[in-house]
Amino acid sequence: MNALVTPNNKGEISCTQASLMAMDEAMERDPTVLVFGEDVADQEGGGIVGATSGLSTKYGSSRVRSTPIAEQAIVGAAVGAAIAGMRPVAEVMMMNFMTVAMDQIVNHAAKIRFMSGGKTGVPLTIRTMSGVGGGFGGQHSDMYEAWLAHVPGLKVVVPSNPADQKALLTSCIFDDDPCIFIESTLLMGTRGPAPEADYSAPLGKAKIVREGGDVTLIGYGRPMVDAAMAAEALSKEGVSVELIDLRSIVPFDRDTVMNSVAKTGRAVILHEAVRSFGVGAEISARINEELFGQLKAPVRRIGGLDCPVPFSAALEREYMWSVERIVDTVRTTLD
Amino acid sequence: MNEVTGISGHNQPDSETLVEIFSKAMLIKLCDDRIRAVLRSGKIVSPHYSPRGQEVVSAAMATALRQGDYLVTIYRGLHDHLAKGVPLRQLWAEYAGRVTGSCKGKGGPMHITHPEAGVVVTTGIVGSGIPIANGLALASQVRGEDRVTVTNFGDGASNIGAFHEALNMASVWKLPVIFLCHNNRYAEHTRYEDCTAVDSVATRGIAYTMPGVSVDGNDPVEMYRAATAAVDRARRGEGPTLIEARTFRFEGHNYGDPGHYIPKDVYAAALADDPLPKFRAKLVSEGHADEARVAGIEAKILADIDDAVAFALASDWPEKAELRRDVFVQELAA
Ligand SMILES: Cc1ncc(C[n+]2csc(CCOP(=O)(O)OP(=O)(O)O)c2C)c(N)n1
Ligand SMILES: [Mg+2]
């Protein structure tokens, strides 16, 4: 059957189309792939941003279902179906609503393989969406990747561009462990080159976006856009930034990060989630443990401030990262 | 009134009560019209979940309540906020993200809070206000107050676990709480009947041995009678009531939603049945208020809205230090 996504005449797709492309191909290839979540079927518009548009028409209402508003039941059903040998892709519309399903995610999806001594496993994927900067306020903007990464047994993936979004979601769907796939609300409409048919992005493999020798800048997700701009601005000042897109938080690509920081001796970690007790703290600790003697400056972190995401645009701007904040922070490592 | 189980409505509203309900409903409509106009102009950028079409539900309920009664509501909460008495200036300033807003611009319209009017919780998480309402009611019960708590939510919310857990607990503890479901027939883009196992949300009361009443929420008399019956029952310490107010939302799920998923004839029929012009005509034709009085009420509302918009747009933005305030009681160090 016809693919649901065709790149535009510049060969580009949006991040929304990237997710759709991954699910379309996965459903075509493997009849155990199921998709369900609030409003995902075509009668309900094919998802709030259209990421599942066409799937229910193409694959039928048995495999693609809109659900009641019931995150606990949605994720629980994904856990059960996964144990029974399916590959469910459950959608939790926004990441803050995942809190409602935390029991299923933390106590069940993450631990069932271990607690059953490997007798059962949970090959599910939960797609969700979040991010700061849209004026959505305290209950529609949070990034909880650090919470999830703190639970052994969950894989946590955050793409930053359409090609990776497609390839990483494919990897998640066919991975035999539970994967949380976090899409950026404000990137969903962003276009970029469509991936080649054979492009793949294995989980646990970071991408060196730009090579450099002075300082390593590590990030993931939407802030990568500004990180690239900051790296470009710094290069005009003669500062050579090595930019790493982590892509998956768990598994963590130790080798790529450590090799880079061993080379540059300086590291800055950037994420949109709250800085305190976040992913940046963990990476910083690992860098210090492995490379203490070789560091030329303290490892620095950029993240959200220690407060809920504010509604007012004036406050949200102050809360979040910016190109200037990245540039300034990188400069502080250069003495 | 379609009584599913239990209580019967009473308290025929007198003329002054009807005028009060109408004034609140018209305030909601005119304020919502203006919000959408200002959003279109770009002067304010904000998510907005219009309650257009649902005004009478909140107006009648609030008229049956006292100022000190608690109200919990959701992102689609403008109708509840205004009916219960959140001042227009603070409401508008919150939409505009200004420091003079009801939450200093930090919460935004999805989290409007104004305890002076009993508006204690506005949540953006479907279903989660329902258990919180139990706690508010528990506090009143323990203190021996006759305060009542009303928690508002949509039809879609009646499918989430929190709703079912909370109704059971409220029934067991005989809490002074009213569960007011605004059944506007859609949850985002999902039709009520495609995701709900019962024909009427009110029947869910049966499972929790609680009176469940289904009323035409757009009919001020029916809605008011159901509200007063539930309020009286709660005040007397007899326990909770589930009210399903049948209504419709005219402006899609949120601002910018064209509502393509709503069948054209269903949409057109609902719009033709707009409760506001009907209510207005009823007031005048039945002699509850004459045309001059109604026009005066409307003119006053429009003037108040003009004032509130001007106030909001002239107000200051919150300063950065606000990010360190209210995280805890004590301000965080810079
Ligand atoms: C726990 C949770 N899941 C999903 C959402 C996304 N969401 C926001 S409103 C909504 C529909 C709610 O429908 P209903 O309860 O009928 O209320 P209405 O919007 O019609 O007033 C959904 C699914 C949410 N806010 N919270
Ligand atoms: Mg609804």
XYZ file of C-alpha atoms and ligand atoms in Angstrom:
696
model
C 0.000 0.000 0.000
C 1.013 3.620 -0.421
C 3.167 5.190 2.247
C 1.333 7.797 4.324
C 4.170 10.309 4.158
C 5.823 11.674 1.049
C 8.603 14.241 1.425
C 7.963 17.668 -0.123
C 9.714 18.799 -3.295
C 12.775 19.791 -1.260
C 12.981 16.253 0.097
C 11.855 17.374 3.544
C 9.440 16.055 6.154
C 8.249 17.535 9.434
C 8.845 15.958 12.832
C 5.144 15.057 12.924
C 5.533 13.262 9.607
C 8.669 11.562 10.890
C 6.726 9.886 13.672
C 3.944 8.977 11.280
C 6.420 7.525 8.807
C 7.994 5.358 11.499
C 4.640 4.021 12.698
C 3.386 3.489 9.144
C 6.440 1.470 8.153
C 6.413 -0.486 11.418
C 2.732 -1.392 11.059
C 3.266 -2.418 7.457
C 6.216 -4.594 8.358
C 4.948 -6.176 11.575
C 1.313 -7.079 12.299
C 1.995 -7.076 16.052
C 2.483 -3.297 16.040
C -0.584 -1.578 17.533
C -1.243 2.132 18.005
C -3.606 3.553 20.596
C -4.146 6.751 22.539
C -6.514 9.695 22.912
C -7.817 11.000 19.563
C -5.335 8.971 17.477
C -7.802 7.444 14.998
C -8.893 9.320 11.886
C -12.440 9.889 13.073
C -10.882 11.946 15.890
C -8.518 13.758 13.544
C -5.554 11.383 13.581
C -3.879 12.855 16.654
C -3.787 16.410 17.975
C -0.927 17.290 15.625
C -1.706 14.622 13.027
C 1.094 12.233 13.955
C -1.183 9.209 13.550
C -3.182 10.586 10.637
C -4.185 7.864 8.190
C -3.108 4.906 10.301
C -6.591 3.812 11.366
C -7.876 4.078 7.815
C -4.946 2.122 6.423
C -4.554 -0.535 9.122
C -8.082 -0.700 10.528
C -9.791 0.020 13.795
C -8.585 -3.198 15.369
C -4.931 -2.176 15.333
C -5.387 1.604 15.659
C -7.746 2.812 18.377
C -8.784 6.063 19.970
C -9.105 5.546 23.708
C -11.086 7.139 26.486
C -9.170 9.703 28.557
C -7.577 7.166 30.845
C -3.777 7.178 30.861
C -3.568 4.455 33.452
C -5.730 2.198 31.319
C -3.859 3.165 28.131
C -0.411 2.382 29.480
C -1.680 -0.642 31.398
C -3.155 -2.034 28.188
C 0.168 -1.448 26.457
C 1.980 -3.334 29.222
C -0.409 -6.257 28.945
C -0.382 -6.393 25.164
C 3.408 -6.237 25.180
C 3.675 -9.122 27.629
C 1.384 -11.068 25.306
C 3.764 -10.540 22.396
C 2.480 -7.412 20.674
C 4.465 -4.252 20.001
C 2.119 -1.523 21.212
C 2.855 2.122 20.546
C 0.804 3.959 23.152
C 0.405 7.692 22.925
C 0.253 9.809 26.055
C -0.807 13.111 24.534
C 1.465 15.278 26.670
C 4.217 14.318 29.043
C 2.563 15.848 32.123
C -0.312 13.382 31.705
C 2.167 10.541 32.060
C 2.135 11.201 35.784
C -1.335 9.645 35.818
C 0.171 6.409 34.448
C 3.316 6.360 36.565
C 2.414 3.154 38.399
C 2.141 1.259 35.138
C 5.355 2.781 33.805
C 7.544 2.590 36.893
C 6.290 -0.456 38.779
C 5.348 -2.561 35.789
C 6.725 -1.668 32.359
C 10.187 -1.005 33.744
C 10.514 -3.927 36.126
C 8.557 -6.869 34.828
C 11.432 -8.374 32.856
C 13.716 -8.322 35.901
C 11.139 -9.354 38.475
C 10.016 -12.284 36.341
C 13.581 -13.455 36.003
C 13.393 -12.770 32.297
C 10.296 -14.933 31.775
C 8.244 -11.985 30.527
C 9.159 -8.731 28.872
C 7.437 -5.494 27.911
C 8.384 -4.370 24.389
C 6.169 -1.287 24.401
C 6.797 2.231 23.204
C 5.154 5.254 24.763
C 5.158 8.286 22.512
C 4.637 11.565 24.288
C 5.216 15.255 23.663
C 6.321 18.209 25.747
C 8.513 21.256 25.979
C 8.966 24.768 27.260
C 8.425 27.995 25.344
C 4.875 27.836 24.081
C 3.102 29.640 26.909
C 1.416 26.434 28.006
C 2.219 26.926 31.703
C 2.963 24.599 34.562
C 1.008 21.497 33.546
C 1.756 21.211 29.816
C 5.474 21.918 29.435
C 7.502 19.673 31.730
C 10.295 17.389 30.583
C 10.505 14.367 32.865
C 13.273 12.422 31.124
C 15.395 12.470 34.283
C 12.599 10.898 36.356
C 12.259 8.107 33.810
C 15.986 7.633 33.300
C 16.224 7.153 37.060
C 14.101 4.010 36.800
C 16.258 1.068 35.710
C 14.529 -0.839 32.924
C 13.257 2.075 30.845
C 14.899 3.364 27.687
C 14.485 7.099 27.212
C 14.830 8.741 23.808
C 14.555 12.414 22.743
C 14.968 13.260 19.029
C 15.939 16.718 17.761
C 15.232 16.567 13.998
C 12.922 14.737 11.585
C 15.400 12.159 10.279
C 16.398 11.063 13.763
C 12.805 11.188 14.966
C 11.841 8.683 12.300
C 14.852 6.435 12.803
C 14.817 6.501 16.602
C 11.084 5.802 16.817
C 11.616 2.811 14.548
C 14.369 1.594 16.859
C 12.074 2.012 19.871
C 9.171 0.135 18.309
C 11.352 -2.872 17.441
C 13.326 -2.798 20.676
C 12.404 -5.590 23.071
C 12.456 -3.297 26.106
C 10.062 -0.531 27.141
C 10.957 2.766 25.469
C 9.746 6.256 26.270
C 9.902 8.419 23.154
C 9.712 12.134 23.928
C 8.764 14.442 21.068
C 9.128 18.234 21.289
C 5.803 20.045 20.991
C 7.415 23.090 19.403
C 9.446 21.049 16.902
C 6.572 19.013 15.519
C 5.991 21.415 12.628
C 9.711 21.858 11.901
C 10.941 20.410 8.622
C 14.234 18.816 7.776
C 15.694 16.377 5.279
C 13.784 13.108 5.103
C 15.921 10.126 6.088
C 17.250 7.825 3.384
C 15.477 4.465 3.321
C 18.399 2.738 5.021
C 19.071 5.442 7.622
C 18.964 3.969 11.100
C 19.660 5.347 14.550
C 20.412 2.647 17.089
C 19.450 3.409 20.681
C 22.467 4.375 22.767
C 24.384 5.956 19.920
C 24.941 9.702 20.142
C 25.616 11.815 17.080
C 28.509 14.215 16.701
C 26.725 17.082 14.963
C 29.775 19.272 14.630
C 33.407 18.512 15.338
C 35.541 20.831 17.397
C 38.518 20.921 19.696
C 37.957 23.500 22.437
C 34.823 22.516 24.289
C 32.209 19.761 24.132
C 28.572 20.889 24.137
C 26.191 18.024 24.906
C 22.429 18.236 24.472
C 19.333 16.572 23.094
C 15.893 17.490 21.833
C 14.749 20.960 20.905
C 17.650 22.924 22.468
C 19.922 21.341 19.822
C 18.608 23.938 17.388
C 19.938 26.787 19.513
C 23.052 24.811 20.426
C 23.974 24.672 16.744
C 23.452 28.437 16.444
C 25.559 29.040 19.540
C 28.337 26.825 18.176
C 28.275 28.776 14.930
C 28.410 32.110 16.772
C 31.305 30.898 18.910
C 33.230 29.700 15.872
C 33.191 33.298 14.615
C 35.002 34.206 17.854
C 37.523 31.465 17.180
C 36.031 28.986 19.670
C 35.750 25.487 18.262
C 32.775 23.627 19.747
C 32.233 19.894 19.435
C 28.468 19.462 19.467
C 26.981 16.141 20.546
C 23.315 15.214 20.182
C 22.794 12.498 22.762
C 19.545 11.236 21.160
C 19.033 8.600 23.839
C 19.469 9.335 27.523
C 19.212 5.638 28.354
C 21.155 3.797 27.036
C 23.773 6.501 27.524
C 26.542 6.682 24.922
C 29.467 6.821 27.292
C 32.143 6.385 24.646
C 31.153 9.276 22.416
C 30.852 11.675 25.345
C 34.028 10.634 27.140
C 36.163 10.516 24.011
C 35.075 14.011 23.133
C 35.594 15.516 26.579
C 38.969 13.729 26.863
C 39.902 15.578 23.677
C 38.531 19.034 24.553
C 38.934 19.024 28.348
C 35.778 21.110 28.687
C 32.100 20.226 28.785
C 28.773 22.049 28.877
C 25.511 20.104 29.114
C 22.253 21.634 27.909
C 18.664 20.520 28.447
C 15.280 22.149 28.789
C 14.293 20.171 31.896
C 15.010 21.672 35.319
C 18.742 21.756 35.898
C 18.742 20.597 39.525
C 19.030 16.814 39.873
C 18.679 16.444 36.123
C 20.314 14.506 33.303
C 23.056 17.141 33.145
C 23.974 16.430 36.744
C 24.400 12.732 35.988
C 26.534 13.360 32.919
C 28.624 15.896 34.789
C 29.207 13.400 37.586
C 30.293 10.732 35.119
C 32.678 13.111 33.368
C 34.197 14.054 36.705
C 34.539 10.420 37.737
C 36.264 9.403 34.522
C 38.193 12.474 33.449
C 38.847 14.488 36.601
C 42.569 15.001 35.974
C 42.108 15.997 32.347
C 39.477 18.704 32.779
C 40.553 22.267 32.078
C 37.413 23.800 33.627
C 34.495 22.719 35.776
C 31.719 20.996 33.835
C 28.836 23.446 33.375
C 25.098 22.817 32.982
C 22.268 24.792 31.396
C 18.675 23.872 32.234
C 15.381 25.214 33.504
C 15.321 27.153 36.762
C 14.135 25.650 40.036
C 10.461 26.497 39.618
C 7.430 25.243 37.699
C 7.282 26.432 34.096
C 5.713 29.904 34.292
C 2.856 31.011 32.030
C 3.829 34.624 31.411
C 6.008 35.014 28.318
C 8.173 37.478 30.228
C 8.976 34.825 32.824
C 9.181 31.873 30.481
C 11.940 33.624 28.509
C 13.942 33.980 31.712
C 13.216 30.415 32.738
C 14.576 28.706 29.647
C 17.783 28.454 27.669
C 18.717 30.827 24.866
C 21.516 31.144 22.347
C 23.035 33.884 24.513
C 22.922 31.744 27.640
C 24.634 28.911 25.808
C 27.323 31.200 24.397
C 27.918 32.829 27.788
C 28.125 29.502 29.577
C 30.559 28.077 27.038
C 32.716 31.194 27.459
C 32.937 30.674 31.219
C 34.698 27.352 30.602
C 37.375 29.014 28.475
C 38.779 31.315 31.173
C -36.029 16.700 34.743
C -34.684 13.298 33.981
C -34.034 11.830 37.388
C -31.721 8.923 37.163
C -31.730 8.067 40.808
C -32.456 9.765 44.106
C -33.172 13.405 44.710
C -35.753 15.558 43.068
C -35.307 19.186 42.178
C -37.222 21.939 43.961
C -36.811 25.667 44.479
C -38.417 27.354 41.539
C -36.191 30.393 40.914
C -37.958 33.722 41.386
C -37.512 36.649 39.020
C -34.566 38.175 40.847
C -32.812 34.812 40.903
C -33.348 34.417 37.183
C -31.950 37.888 36.567
C -28.895 36.975 38.636
C -28.355 33.773 36.656
C -28.819 35.694 33.421
C -26.365 38.426 34.440
C -23.693 35.845 35.180
C -24.375 33.942 31.967
C -24.208 37.122 29.875
C -21.007 38.186 31.609
C -19.473 34.852 30.621
C -20.629 35.097 27.029
C -19.516 38.683 26.489
C -16.197 38.109 28.226
C -15.535 35.015 26.154
C -16.443 36.849 22.936
C -13.945 39.537 23.872
C -11.200 37.082 24.765
C -11.453 35.480 21.348
C -11.418 38.903 19.680
C -8.334 39.968 21.617
C -6.575 36.669 20.871
C -7.317 37.246 17.179
C -5.794 40.704 17.421
C -2.585 39.228 18.811
C -2.535 41.608 21.786
C -2.676 38.595 24.075
C -1.172 35.200 23.314
C -2.646 32.407 25.378
C -4.306 29.037 25.146
C -8.064 29.418 25.511
C -10.810 26.867 26.029
C -14.039 28.661 25.312
C -17.105 27.852 27.428
C -19.442 29.467 24.892
C -22.676 27.492 24.971
C -22.134 26.250 28.526
C -22.716 29.546 30.371
C -26.006 28.653 32.017
C -24.571 25.582 33.748
C -22.057 27.613 35.733
C -24.276 30.652 36.195
C -27.093 28.623 37.728
C -24.790 26.587 39.922
C -22.957 29.650 41.233
C -26.270 31.350 41.976
C -27.173 28.396 44.177
C -23.886 28.724 46.083
C -22.578 31.110 48.739
C -19.422 33.108 48.320
C -17.615 30.930 50.844
C -18.434 27.685 49.081
C -15.503 26.126 47.298
C -15.243 25.682 43.566
C -12.841 23.474 41.643
C -12.674 23.688 37.889
C -10.687 22.864 34.780
C -8.851 24.529 31.868
C -12.308 25.205 30.371
C -13.087 27.246 33.456
C -13.882 30.795 32.398
C -17.605 30.224 32.978
C -16.996 28.881 36.467
C -14.478 31.589 37.353
C -16.747 34.441 36.360
C -19.922 32.944 37.772
C -18.264 32.401 41.130
C -16.912 35.939 41.217
C -13.301 36.159 40.053
C -12.826 39.903 39.370
C -12.587 40.746 35.687
C -9.424 42.815 36.013
C -7.454 40.055 37.687
C -8.790 37.499 35.279
C -7.811 39.509 32.216
C -4.407 40.381 33.620
C -3.746 36.679 34.136
C -4.644 35.956 30.518
C -2.189 38.693 29.574
C 0.545 37.208 31.782
C 0.857 40.348 33.904
C 1.876 40.646 37.522
C -1.554 42.065 38.406
C -3.210 38.815 37.350
C -4.949 36.495 39.776
C -1.783 34.355 39.883
C 0.761 37.112 39.118
C 0.934 35.785 35.559
C 2.643 32.635 36.764
C -0.267 30.247 36.400
C -2.108 31.540 33.369
C -5.772 31.050 32.496
C -5.574 27.280 33.013
C -4.846 27.805 36.710
C -6.946 30.816 37.772
C -7.132 30.953 41.567
C -9.116 33.417 43.676
C -9.827 32.041 47.153
C -11.794 35.167 48.144
C -14.515 33.956 45.787
C -13.998 30.301 46.677
C -12.157 29.553 43.428
C -9.452 27.396 44.950
C -8.263 25.063 42.196
C -8.190 25.257 38.394
C -6.403 22.331 36.799
C -5.273 21.401 33.325
C -5.054 17.701 34.101
C -8.263 15.891 33.213
C -10.021 14.425 36.250
C -7.524 15.498 38.847
C -9.651 18.202 40.439
C -12.267 15.651 41.471
C -10.305 13.963 44.286
C -9.068 17.370 45.446
C -12.666 18.482 45.869
C -13.147 15.591 48.268
C -10.333 16.944 50.386
C -11.827 20.422 50.469
C -15.143 18.893 51.496
C -13.405 16.719 54.064
C -11.940 19.821 55.702
C -15.414 21.355 55.957
C -16.827 18.141 57.364
C -14.099 17.803 59.993
C -14.468 21.444 61.026
C -18.244 21.122 61.213
C -18.800 23.944 58.704
C -21.747 23.912 56.333
C -19.551 24.871 53.385
C -20.200 23.027 50.132
C -17.641 22.149 47.448
C -18.500 21.921 43.756
C -16.107 20.280 41.334
C -16.625 20.861 37.612
C -15.354 18.563 34.879
C -16.218 17.304 31.431
C -17.867 14.173 30.115
C -14.472 12.830 29.065
C -13.200 13.132 32.619
C -15.810 10.654 33.785
C -13.722 7.924 32.165
C -10.576 8.478 34.173
C -9.739 6.563 37.325
C -9.657 9.660 39.530
C -13.382 10.234 38.943
C -14.334 6.731 40.031
C -12.051 6.633 43.048
C -13.270 10.012 44.218
C -16.987 9.251 43.827
C -16.646 6.100 45.846
C -14.774 7.851 48.642
C -17.186 10.782 48.722
C -20.107 8.406 49.027
C -18.521 6.327 51.787
C -17.603 9.458 53.745
C -20.836 11.334 52.915
C -18.817 14.367 51.905
C -20.494 17.733 51.219
C -19.418 17.772 47.588
C -21.197 18.129 44.252
C -19.750 16.500 41.169
C -20.875 18.679 38.277
C -20.210 17.094 34.912
C -20.561 19.490 31.969
C -21.487 16.989 29.283
C -20.746 18.953 26.128
C -20.687 15.726 24.088
C -17.031 15.906 23.097
C -13.711 15.226 24.763
C -11.255 17.031 22.523
C -12.165 15.402 19.187
C -13.778 12.264 20.583
C -17.549 11.904 20.597
C -19.081 11.048 23.945
C -20.652 7.809 22.722
C -17.412 6.547 21.205
C -15.514 6.476 24.469
C -18.083 6.149 27.240
C -19.787 2.895 28.234
C -22.971 4.505 29.610
C -25.609 6.606 27.872
C -25.677 9.135 30.673
C -22.872 10.121 33.041
C -25.494 10.519 35.758
C -26.081 6.763 35.829
C -22.554 6.354 37.132
C -23.896 7.581 40.477
C -25.668 4.241 40.869
C -22.358 2.398 41.165
C -21.447 4.602 44.111
C -24.913 4.738 45.733
C -25.051 8.446 45.084
C -27.937 10.430 43.600
C -27.239 11.017 39.939
C -29.268 13.619 38.086
C -29.206 14.424 34.417
C -30.536 17.853 33.481
C -30.678 20.195 30.520
C -27.805 22.387 31.626
C -28.803 25.104 29.201
C -32.200 25.511 30.853
C -31.739 27.964 33.730
C -34.738 26.708 35.694
C -33.880 23.024 35.451
C -30.242 23.651 36.142
C -30.961 25.890 39.119
C -33.377 23.402 40.646
C -30.888 20.562 40.351
C -28.150 22.758 41.779
C -30.134 23.914 44.807
C -31.291 20.387 45.557
C -27.701 19.120 45.547
C -26.436 22.109 47.537
C -29.127 21.677 50.186
C -28.399 17.987 50.474
C -24.679 18.642 50.908
C -25.263 21.424 53.448
C -27.511 19.172 55.480
C -24.656 16.677 55.688
C -26.485 14.063 53.658
C -23.668 13.553 51.214
C -22.604 14.033 47.621
C -24.577 14.355 44.388
C -23.546 13.741 40.801
C -25.119 16.171 38.338
C -24.796 15.715 34.610
C -25.551 19.015 32.895
C -26.224 18.351 29.215
C -24.812 21.145 27.087
C -22.636 21.854 24.056
C -19.472 23.785 23.348
C -19.715 26.205 20.436
C -16.081 27.068 19.810
C -14.390 23.703 19.462
C -12.020 22.260 22.024
C -9.663 25.201 22.161
C -9.016 28.471 20.393
C -8.109 27.651 16.797
C -9.997 24.346 16.640
C -12.395 24.578 13.687
C -14.379 21.588 14.958
C -14.309 19.665 11.676
C -14.979 16.423 13.538
C -18.435 17.653 14.607
C -21.096 16.655 12.060
C -22.397 19.813 10.378
C -26.040 19.201 11.235
C -25.231 18.537 14.913
C -23.214 21.745 15.101
C -25.857 23.795 13.352
C -28.627 22.462 15.577
C -26.633 23.273 18.705
C -25.876 26.812 17.534
C -29.519 27.376 16.631
C -30.305 26.463 20.222
C -27.876 29.006 21.750
C -28.990 29.292 25.388
C -28.156 32.989 25.716
C -30.609 34.608 23.296
C -33.233 32.152 24.497
C -32.678 33.086 28.127
C -32.758 36.775 27.299
C -36.049 36.426 25.443
C -37.500 34.396 28.303
C -36.600 37.048 30.888
C -38.399 39.729 28.949
C -41.375 37.733 27.672
C -42.132 36.235 31.073
C -41.770 39.631 32.687
C -38.825 38.861 34.973
C -37.058 41.968 33.666
C -37.954 44.516 31.036
C -35.898 45.265 27.950
C -34.390 48.410 29.465
C -33.117 46.554 32.508
C -31.587 43.769 30.428
C -29.938 46.276 28.103
C -28.575 48.102 31.137
C -27.084 44.888 32.492
C -25.405 44.214 29.168
C -24.046 47.751 28.861
C -22.556 47.572 32.341
C -20.881 44.244 31.549
C -19.363 45.625 28.355
C -18.036 48.667 30.193
C -16.521 46.448 32.879
C -14.864 44.307 30.220
C -13.433 47.398 28.485
C -12.016 48.497 31.802
C -10.521 45.079 32.537
C -8.873 44.748 29.127
C -7.342 48.195 29.395
C -6.176 47.452 32.922
C -4.587 44.159 31.876
C -2.759 45.544 28.864
C -1.453 48.530 30.830
C -0.165 46.354 33.675
C 3.480 45.444 34.211
C 5.029 42.142 33.334
C 6.217 40.101 36.305
C 9.875 40.641 37.171
C 12.362 37.794 36.979
C 12.503 37.489 40.776
C 8.965 36.067 40.588
C 10.568 32.811 39.448
C 12.112 32.497 42.908
C 8.899 33.385 44.742
C 6.060 31.023 45.597
C 8.027 27.873 44.812
C 8.132 27.519 48.570
C 6.779 29.782 51.274
C 10.264 31.199 51.615
C 11.696 32.896 48.549
C 14.573 30.991 46.967
C 18.014 32.573 47.123
C 19.110 34.353 43.955
C -4.853 13.390 32.245
C -5.044 14.155 30.991
N -5.130 13.496 29.826
C -5.305 14.161 28.667
C -5.391 15.513 28.661
C -5.588 16.258 27.345
N -6.931 16.786 27.293
C -7.191 18.054 27.665
S -8.802 18.397 27.606
C -9.193 16.868 27.057
C -10.615 16.519 26.781
C -11.451 16.561 28.006
O -12.776 16.394 27.669
P -13.934 16.619 28.716
O -13.577 15.985 30.015
O -15.183 16.179 28.087
O -13.942 18.188 28.970
P -14.205 19.366 27.913
O -12.871 19.744 27.360
O -15.143 18.864 26.888
O -14.756 20.506 28.691
C -8.055 16.095 26.928
C -8.026 14.722 26.440
C -5.270 16.180 29.897
N -5.312 17.516 29.985
N -5.112 15.480 31.041
Mg -16.510 17.338 26.975
